[in-house]
mmCIF file of C-alpha atoms in Angstrom:
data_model
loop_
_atom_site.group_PDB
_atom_site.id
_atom_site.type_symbol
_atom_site.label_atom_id
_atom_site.label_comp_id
_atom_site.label_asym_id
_atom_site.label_seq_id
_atom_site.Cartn_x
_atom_site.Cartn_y
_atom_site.Cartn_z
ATOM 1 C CA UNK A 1 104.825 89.614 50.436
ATOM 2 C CA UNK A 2 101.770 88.116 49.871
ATOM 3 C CA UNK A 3 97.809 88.897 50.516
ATOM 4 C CA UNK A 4 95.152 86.389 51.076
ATOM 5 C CA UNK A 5 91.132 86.386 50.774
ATOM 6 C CA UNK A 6 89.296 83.916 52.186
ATOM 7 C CA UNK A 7 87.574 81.538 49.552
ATOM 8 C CA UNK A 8 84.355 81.625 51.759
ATOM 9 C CA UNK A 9 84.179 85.017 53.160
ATOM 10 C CA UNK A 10 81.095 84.852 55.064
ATOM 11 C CA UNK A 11 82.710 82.072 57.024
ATOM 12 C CA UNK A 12 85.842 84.643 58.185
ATOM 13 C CA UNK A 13 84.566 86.625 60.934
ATOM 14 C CA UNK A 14 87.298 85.770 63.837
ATOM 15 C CA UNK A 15 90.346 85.827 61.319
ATOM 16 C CA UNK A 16 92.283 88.417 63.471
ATOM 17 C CA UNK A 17 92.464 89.195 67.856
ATOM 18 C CA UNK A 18 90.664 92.063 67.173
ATOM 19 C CA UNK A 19 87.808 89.960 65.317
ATOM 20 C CA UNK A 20 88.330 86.501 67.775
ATOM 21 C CA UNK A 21 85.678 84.867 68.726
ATOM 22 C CA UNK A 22 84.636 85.013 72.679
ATOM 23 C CA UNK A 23 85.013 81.985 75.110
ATOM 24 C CA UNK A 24 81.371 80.299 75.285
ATOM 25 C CA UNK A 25 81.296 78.243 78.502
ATOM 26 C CA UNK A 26 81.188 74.369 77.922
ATOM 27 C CA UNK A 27 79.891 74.355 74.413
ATOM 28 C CA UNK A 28 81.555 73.359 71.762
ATOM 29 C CA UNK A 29 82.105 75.868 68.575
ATOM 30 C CA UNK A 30 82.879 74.308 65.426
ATOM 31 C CA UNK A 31 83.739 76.265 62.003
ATOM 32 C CA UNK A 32 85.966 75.294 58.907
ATOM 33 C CA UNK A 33 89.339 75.988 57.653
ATOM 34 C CA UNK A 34 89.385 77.233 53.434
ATOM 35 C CA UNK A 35 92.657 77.942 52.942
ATOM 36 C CA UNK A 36 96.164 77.285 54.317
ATOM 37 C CA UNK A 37 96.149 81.016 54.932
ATOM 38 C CA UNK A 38 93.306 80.788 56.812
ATOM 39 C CA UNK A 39 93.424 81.064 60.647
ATOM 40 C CA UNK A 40 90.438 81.552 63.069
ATOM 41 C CA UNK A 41 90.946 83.196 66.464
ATOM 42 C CA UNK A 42 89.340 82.095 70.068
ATOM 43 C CA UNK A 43 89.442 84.370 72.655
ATOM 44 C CA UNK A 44 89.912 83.173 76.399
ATOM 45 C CA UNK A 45 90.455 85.605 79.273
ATOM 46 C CA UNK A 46 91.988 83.916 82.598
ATOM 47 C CA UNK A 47 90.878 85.052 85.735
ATOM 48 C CA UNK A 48 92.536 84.210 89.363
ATOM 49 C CA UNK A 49 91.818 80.681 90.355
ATOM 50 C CA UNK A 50 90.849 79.556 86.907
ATOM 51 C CA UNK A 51 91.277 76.161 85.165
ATOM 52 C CA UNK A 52 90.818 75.623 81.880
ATOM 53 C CA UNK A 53 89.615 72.051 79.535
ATOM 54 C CA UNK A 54 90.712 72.146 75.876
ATOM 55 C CA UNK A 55 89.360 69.642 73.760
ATOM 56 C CA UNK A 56 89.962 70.657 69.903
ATOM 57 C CA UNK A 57 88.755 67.704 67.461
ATOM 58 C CA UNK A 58 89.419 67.883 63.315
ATOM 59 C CA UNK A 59 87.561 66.418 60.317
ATOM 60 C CA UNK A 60 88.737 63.216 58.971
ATOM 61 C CA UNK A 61 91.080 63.426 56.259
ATOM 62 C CA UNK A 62 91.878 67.072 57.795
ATOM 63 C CA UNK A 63 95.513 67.810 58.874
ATOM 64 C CA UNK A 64 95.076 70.812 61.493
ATOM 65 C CA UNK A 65 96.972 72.641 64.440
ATOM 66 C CA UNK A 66 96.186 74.929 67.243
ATOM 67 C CA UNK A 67 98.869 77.725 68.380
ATOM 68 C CA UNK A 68 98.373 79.986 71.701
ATOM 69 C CA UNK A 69 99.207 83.350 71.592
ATOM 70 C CA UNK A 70 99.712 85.247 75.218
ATOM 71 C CA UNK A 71 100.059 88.210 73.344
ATOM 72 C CA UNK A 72 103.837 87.834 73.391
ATOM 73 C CA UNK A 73 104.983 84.227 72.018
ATOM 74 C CA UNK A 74 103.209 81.517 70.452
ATOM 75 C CA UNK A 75 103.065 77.772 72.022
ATOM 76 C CA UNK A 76 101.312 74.427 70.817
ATOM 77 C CA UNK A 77 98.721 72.952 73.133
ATOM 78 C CA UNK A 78 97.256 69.550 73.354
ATOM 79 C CA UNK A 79 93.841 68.609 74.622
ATOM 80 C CA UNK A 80 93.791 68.783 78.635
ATOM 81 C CA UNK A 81 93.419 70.730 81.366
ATOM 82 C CA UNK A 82 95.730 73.665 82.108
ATOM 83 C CA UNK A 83 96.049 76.109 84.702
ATOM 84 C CA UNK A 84 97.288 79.331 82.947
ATOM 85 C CA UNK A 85 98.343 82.625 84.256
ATOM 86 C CA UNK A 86 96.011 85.310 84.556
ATOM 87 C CA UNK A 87 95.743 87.241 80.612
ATOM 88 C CA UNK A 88 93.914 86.906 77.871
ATOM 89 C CA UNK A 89 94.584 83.967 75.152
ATOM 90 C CA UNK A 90 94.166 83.553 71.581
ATOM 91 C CA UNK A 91 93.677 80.049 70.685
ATOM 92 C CA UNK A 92 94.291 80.342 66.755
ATOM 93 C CA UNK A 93 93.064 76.947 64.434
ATOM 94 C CA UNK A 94 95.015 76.638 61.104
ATOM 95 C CA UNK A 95 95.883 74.225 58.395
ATOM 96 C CA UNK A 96 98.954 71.864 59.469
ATOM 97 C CA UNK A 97 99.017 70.837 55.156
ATOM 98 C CA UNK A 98 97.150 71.102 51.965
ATOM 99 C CA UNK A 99 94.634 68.894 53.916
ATOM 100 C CA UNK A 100 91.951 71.197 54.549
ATOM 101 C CA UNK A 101 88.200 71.168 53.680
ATOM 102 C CA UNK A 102 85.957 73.902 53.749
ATOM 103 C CA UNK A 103 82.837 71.834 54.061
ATOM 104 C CA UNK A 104 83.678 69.819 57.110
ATOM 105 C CA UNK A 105 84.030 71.446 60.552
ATOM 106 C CA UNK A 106 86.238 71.284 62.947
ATOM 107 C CA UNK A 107 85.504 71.253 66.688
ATOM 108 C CA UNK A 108 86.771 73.596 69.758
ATOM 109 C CA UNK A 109 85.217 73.595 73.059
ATOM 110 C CA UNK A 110 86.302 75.813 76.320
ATOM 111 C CA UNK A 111 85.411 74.533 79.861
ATOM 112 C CA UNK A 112 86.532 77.003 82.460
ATOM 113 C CA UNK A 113 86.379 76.722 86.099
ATOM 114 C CA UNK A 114 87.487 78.062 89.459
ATOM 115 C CA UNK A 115 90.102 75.628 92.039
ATOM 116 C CA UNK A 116 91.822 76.827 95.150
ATOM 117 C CA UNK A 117 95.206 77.021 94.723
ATOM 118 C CA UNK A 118 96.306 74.386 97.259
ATOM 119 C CA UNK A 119 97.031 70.826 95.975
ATOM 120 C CA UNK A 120 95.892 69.432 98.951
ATOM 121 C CA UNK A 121 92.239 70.195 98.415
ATOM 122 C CA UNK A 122 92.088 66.966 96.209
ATOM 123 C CA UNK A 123 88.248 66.521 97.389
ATOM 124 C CA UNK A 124 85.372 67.836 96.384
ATOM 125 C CA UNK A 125 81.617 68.868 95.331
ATOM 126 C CA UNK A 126 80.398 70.370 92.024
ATOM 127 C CA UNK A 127 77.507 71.335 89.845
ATOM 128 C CA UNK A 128 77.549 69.377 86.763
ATOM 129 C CA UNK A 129 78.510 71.992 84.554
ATOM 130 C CA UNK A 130 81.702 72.375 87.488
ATOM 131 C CA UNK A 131 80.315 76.494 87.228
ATOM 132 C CA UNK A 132 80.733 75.777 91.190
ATOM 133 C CA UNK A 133 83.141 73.632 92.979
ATOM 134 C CA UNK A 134 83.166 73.111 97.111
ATOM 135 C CA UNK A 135 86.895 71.555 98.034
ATOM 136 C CA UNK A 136 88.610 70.493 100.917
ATOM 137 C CA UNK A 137 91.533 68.612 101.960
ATOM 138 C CA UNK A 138 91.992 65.265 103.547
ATOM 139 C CA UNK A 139 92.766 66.410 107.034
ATOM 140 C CA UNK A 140 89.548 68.521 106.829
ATOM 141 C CA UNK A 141 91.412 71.829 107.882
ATOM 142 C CA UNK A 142 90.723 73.821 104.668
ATOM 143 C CA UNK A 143 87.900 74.522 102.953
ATOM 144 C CA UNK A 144 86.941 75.887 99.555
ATOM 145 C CA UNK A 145 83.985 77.050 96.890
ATOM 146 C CA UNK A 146 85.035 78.167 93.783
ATOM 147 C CA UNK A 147 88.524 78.762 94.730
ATOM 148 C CA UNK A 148 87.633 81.021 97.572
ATOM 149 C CA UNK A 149 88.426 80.317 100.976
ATOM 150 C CA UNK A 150 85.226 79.904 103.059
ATOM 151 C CA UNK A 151 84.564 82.230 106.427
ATOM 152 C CA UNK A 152 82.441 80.596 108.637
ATOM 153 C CA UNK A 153 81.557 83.751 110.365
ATOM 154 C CA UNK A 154 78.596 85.123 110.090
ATOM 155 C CA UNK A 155 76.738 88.307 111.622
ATOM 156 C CA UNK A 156 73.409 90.066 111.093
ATOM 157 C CA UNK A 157 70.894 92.491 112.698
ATOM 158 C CA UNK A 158 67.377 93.123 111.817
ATOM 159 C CA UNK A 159 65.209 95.877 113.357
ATOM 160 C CA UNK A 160 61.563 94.282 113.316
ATOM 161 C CA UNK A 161 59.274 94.464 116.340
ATOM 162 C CA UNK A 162 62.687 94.877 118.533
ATOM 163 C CA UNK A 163 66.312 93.665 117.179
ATOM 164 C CA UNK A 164 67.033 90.294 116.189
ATOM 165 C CA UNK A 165 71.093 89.349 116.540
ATOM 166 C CA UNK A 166 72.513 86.652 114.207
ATOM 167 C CA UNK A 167 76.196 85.401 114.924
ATOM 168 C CA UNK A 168 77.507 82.590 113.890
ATOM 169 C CA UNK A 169 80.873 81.543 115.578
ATOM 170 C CA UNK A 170 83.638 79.207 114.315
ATOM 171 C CA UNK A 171 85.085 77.472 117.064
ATOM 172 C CA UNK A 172 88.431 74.855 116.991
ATOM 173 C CA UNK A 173 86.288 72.215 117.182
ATOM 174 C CA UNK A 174 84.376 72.941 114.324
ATOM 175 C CA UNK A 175 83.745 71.101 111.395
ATOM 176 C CA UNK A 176 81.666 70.260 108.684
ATOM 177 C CA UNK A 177 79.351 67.484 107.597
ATOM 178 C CA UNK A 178 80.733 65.292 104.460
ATOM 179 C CA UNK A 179 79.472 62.263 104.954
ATOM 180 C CA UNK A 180 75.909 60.606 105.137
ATOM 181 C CA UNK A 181 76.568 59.086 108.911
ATOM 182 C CA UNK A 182 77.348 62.477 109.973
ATOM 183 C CA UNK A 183 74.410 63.729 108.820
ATOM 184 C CA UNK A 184 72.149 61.062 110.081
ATOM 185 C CA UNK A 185 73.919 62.099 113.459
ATOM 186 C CA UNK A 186 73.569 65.889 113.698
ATOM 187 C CA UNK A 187 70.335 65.950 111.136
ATOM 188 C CA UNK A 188 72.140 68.100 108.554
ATOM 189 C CA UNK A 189 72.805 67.303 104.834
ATOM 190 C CA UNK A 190 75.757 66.799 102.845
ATOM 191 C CA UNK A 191 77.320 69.697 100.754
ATOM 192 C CA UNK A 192 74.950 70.599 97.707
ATOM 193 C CA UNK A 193 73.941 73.782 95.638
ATOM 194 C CA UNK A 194 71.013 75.633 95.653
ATOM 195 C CA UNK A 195 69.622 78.646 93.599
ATOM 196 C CA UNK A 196 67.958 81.132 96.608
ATOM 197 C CA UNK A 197 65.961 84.337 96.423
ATOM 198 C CA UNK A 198 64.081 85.954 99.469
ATOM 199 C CA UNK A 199 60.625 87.562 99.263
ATOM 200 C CA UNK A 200 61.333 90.158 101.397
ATOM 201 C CA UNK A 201 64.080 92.990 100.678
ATOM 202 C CA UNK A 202 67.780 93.429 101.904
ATOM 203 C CA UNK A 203 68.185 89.874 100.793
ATOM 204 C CA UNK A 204 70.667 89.473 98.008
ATOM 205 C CA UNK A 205 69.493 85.907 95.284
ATOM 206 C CA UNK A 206 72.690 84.086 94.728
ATOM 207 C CA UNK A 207 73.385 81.194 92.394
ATOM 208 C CA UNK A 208 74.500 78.320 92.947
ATOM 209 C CA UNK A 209 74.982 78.958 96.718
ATOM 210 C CA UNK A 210 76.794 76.058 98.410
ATOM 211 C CA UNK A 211 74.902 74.889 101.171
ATOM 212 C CA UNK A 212 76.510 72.819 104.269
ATOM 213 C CA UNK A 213 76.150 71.979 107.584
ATOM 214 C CA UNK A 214 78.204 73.052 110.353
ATOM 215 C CA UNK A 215 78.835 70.696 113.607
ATOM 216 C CA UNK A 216 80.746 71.869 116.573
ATOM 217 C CA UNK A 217 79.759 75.467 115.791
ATOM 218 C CA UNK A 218 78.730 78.460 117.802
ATOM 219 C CA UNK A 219 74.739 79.397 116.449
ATOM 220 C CA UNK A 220 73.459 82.359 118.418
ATOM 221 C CA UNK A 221 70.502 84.183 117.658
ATOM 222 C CA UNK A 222 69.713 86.899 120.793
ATOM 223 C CA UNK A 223 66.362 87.904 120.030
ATOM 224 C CA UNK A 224 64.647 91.423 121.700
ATOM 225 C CA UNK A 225 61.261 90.805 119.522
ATOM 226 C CA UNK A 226 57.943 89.350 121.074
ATOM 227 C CA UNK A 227 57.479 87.351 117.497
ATOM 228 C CA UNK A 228 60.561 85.403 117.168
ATOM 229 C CA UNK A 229 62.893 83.402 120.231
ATOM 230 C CA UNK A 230 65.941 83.453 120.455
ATOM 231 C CA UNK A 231 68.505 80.132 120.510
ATOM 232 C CA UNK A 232 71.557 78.851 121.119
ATOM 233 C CA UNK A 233 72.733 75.844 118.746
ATOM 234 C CA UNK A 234 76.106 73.692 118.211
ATOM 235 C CA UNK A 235 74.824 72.657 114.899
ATOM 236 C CA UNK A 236 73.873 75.019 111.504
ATOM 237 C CA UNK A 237 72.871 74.546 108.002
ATOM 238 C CA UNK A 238 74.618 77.677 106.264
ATOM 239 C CA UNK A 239 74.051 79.414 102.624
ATOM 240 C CA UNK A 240 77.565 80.808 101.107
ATOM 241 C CA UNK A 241 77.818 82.701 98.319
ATOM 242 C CA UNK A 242 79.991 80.272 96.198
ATOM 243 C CA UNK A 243 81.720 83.830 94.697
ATOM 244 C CA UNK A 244 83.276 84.952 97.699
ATOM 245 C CA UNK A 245 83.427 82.814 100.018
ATOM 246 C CA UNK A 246 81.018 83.968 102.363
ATOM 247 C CA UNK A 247 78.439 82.898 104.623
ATOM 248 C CA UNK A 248 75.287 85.018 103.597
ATOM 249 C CA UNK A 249 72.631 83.072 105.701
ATOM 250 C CA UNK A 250 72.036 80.420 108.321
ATOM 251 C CA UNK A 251 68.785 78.432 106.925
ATOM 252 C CA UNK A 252 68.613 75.603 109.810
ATOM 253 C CA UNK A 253 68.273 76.469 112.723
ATOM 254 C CA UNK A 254 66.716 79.998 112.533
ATOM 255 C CA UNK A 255 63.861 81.713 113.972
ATOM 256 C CA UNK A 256 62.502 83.795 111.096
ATOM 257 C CA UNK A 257 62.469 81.100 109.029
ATOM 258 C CA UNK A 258 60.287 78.936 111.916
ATOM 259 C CA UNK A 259 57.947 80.998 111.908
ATOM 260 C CA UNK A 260 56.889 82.065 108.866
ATOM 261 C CA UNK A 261 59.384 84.438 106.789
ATOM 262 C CA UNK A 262 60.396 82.278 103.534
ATOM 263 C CA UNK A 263 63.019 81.486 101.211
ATOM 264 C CA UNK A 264 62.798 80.602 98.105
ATOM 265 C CA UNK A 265 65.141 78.263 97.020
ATOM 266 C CA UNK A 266 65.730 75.405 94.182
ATOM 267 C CA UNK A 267 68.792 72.146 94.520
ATOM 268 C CA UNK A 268 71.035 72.431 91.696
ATOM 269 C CA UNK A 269 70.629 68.989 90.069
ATOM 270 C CA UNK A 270 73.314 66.480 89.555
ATOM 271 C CA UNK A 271 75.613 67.877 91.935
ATOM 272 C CA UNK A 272 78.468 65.229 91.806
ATOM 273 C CA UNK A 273 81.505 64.400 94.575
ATOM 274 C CA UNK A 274 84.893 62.587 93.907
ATOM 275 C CA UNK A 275 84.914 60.633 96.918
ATOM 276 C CA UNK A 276 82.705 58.210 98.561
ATOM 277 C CA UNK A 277 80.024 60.271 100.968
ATOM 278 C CA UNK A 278 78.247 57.190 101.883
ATOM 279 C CA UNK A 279 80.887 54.714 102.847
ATOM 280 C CA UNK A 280 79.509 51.177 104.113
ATOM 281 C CA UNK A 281 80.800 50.557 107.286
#
């Protein structure tokens, strides 16, 4: 039996689960290792849909290993990306020799992110940071954001000078645009991300909202006020919340927003695809 105290004590504050330190999305935490005794705990809970990036990186001259603990049995890992089951992780750093330094720092970095499980949906949209992801698969069938499987259904009422009905259909036909012709040809935009707030209340603000447009659809808005028409529309430009799923607004076309009633909304910049949107013909 043996006891051990850390040579640098105010460097061991995540020597234990109960004291690990907390996943920190995409950034890179870097401490040092004083001892062969000494091992520093990262905590990473795994949600439903979640992938996770592991990059570890040690000092030169530095001999170093990481274990995972699932709470039951221990495992190496090597940088890459892993899809884990749901649980909570311990990622624990340690000495691999007597080459160690307590002056040079090691690195550890957690990106975690949400993917539909369905290897078909090998396409894709995402925010630079990948905290949202739009996916799809080749035949154009199946669509996801974060994961989620996306509705495109859509229904709303609002009382205001006489009742204003919002539906929004999905219909065989339907489908959405990915590619720059198709928008030319329907005037719609390709899939991006927006941050959105509303001035007015009963409007939720979402972040990172995926934004698409819809061709082939079923738009209806029946409209009982003297202040705002009604319309009928095979074409929509939709706001989904990127968390469930869900379609949470129809920005294009739509009569409240013709005529005066605002969003407030800001494109997520850098928003990146895996495939070629604007193919040359």
């Amino acid at each position: 039996m043996y006891t051990y105290a850390g040579v640098n004590d105010g460097k061991e504050i995540n020597d234990t689960t109960d004291l690990a330190s907390s996943y920190v999305r995409n950034s890179r935490m870097t401490a040092t290792i004083d001892s062969p005794f000494d091992y520093d705990y990262y905590k990473v809970v795994i949600s439903k849909n979640d992938i996770l990036e592991y990059t570890f990186d040690q000092p030169t001259g530095c001999d170093y290993k990481v274990l995972v603990y699932d709470g039951k049995n221990y495992y190496t890992i090597n940088n890459g990306t892993y899809r884990l089951n749901t649980g909570t992780y311990y990622f624990i750093v340690m000495a691999s020799s007597m080459n160690y330094s307590d002056d040079k720092y090691y690195g550890i970095k957690f990106q975690k992110y949400k993917l539909a499980d369905d290897e078909n949906a090998k396409y894709m949209w995402y925010t630079p940071d990948k905290a949202a992801i739009f996916q799809f698969d080749g035949s154009r069938t199946n669509f996801y954001v974060n994961g989620n499987p996306i509705d495109f259904t859509y229904e709303r009422t609002v009382k205001s000078n006489g009742n204003i009905y919002f539906n929004l259909y999905k219909t065989k036909d339907q489908n959405v645009v990915l590619f720059q012709s198709e928008a030319m040809q329907v005037m719609q935009e390709v899939p991006t991300f927006i941050n959105v707030s509303a001035p007015f209340s009963g409007w939720n603000s979402y972040k990172n909202a995926l934004v698409v447009g819809l061709f082939n659809t079923n738009w209806r808005v029946n409209s009982f006020s003297s202040n705002y028409d009604g319309l009928t529309s095979n074409c929509a430009t939709v706001i989904i919340d990127s968390d469930t799923g869900k379609v949470v607004d129809v920005m294009t076309p739509n009569p409240l927003y013709d005529n005066g009633v605002v969003l407030h909304w800001t494109r997520v910049s850098g928003v990146q695809a895996n495939y070629n949107y604007d193919p040359v013909d």
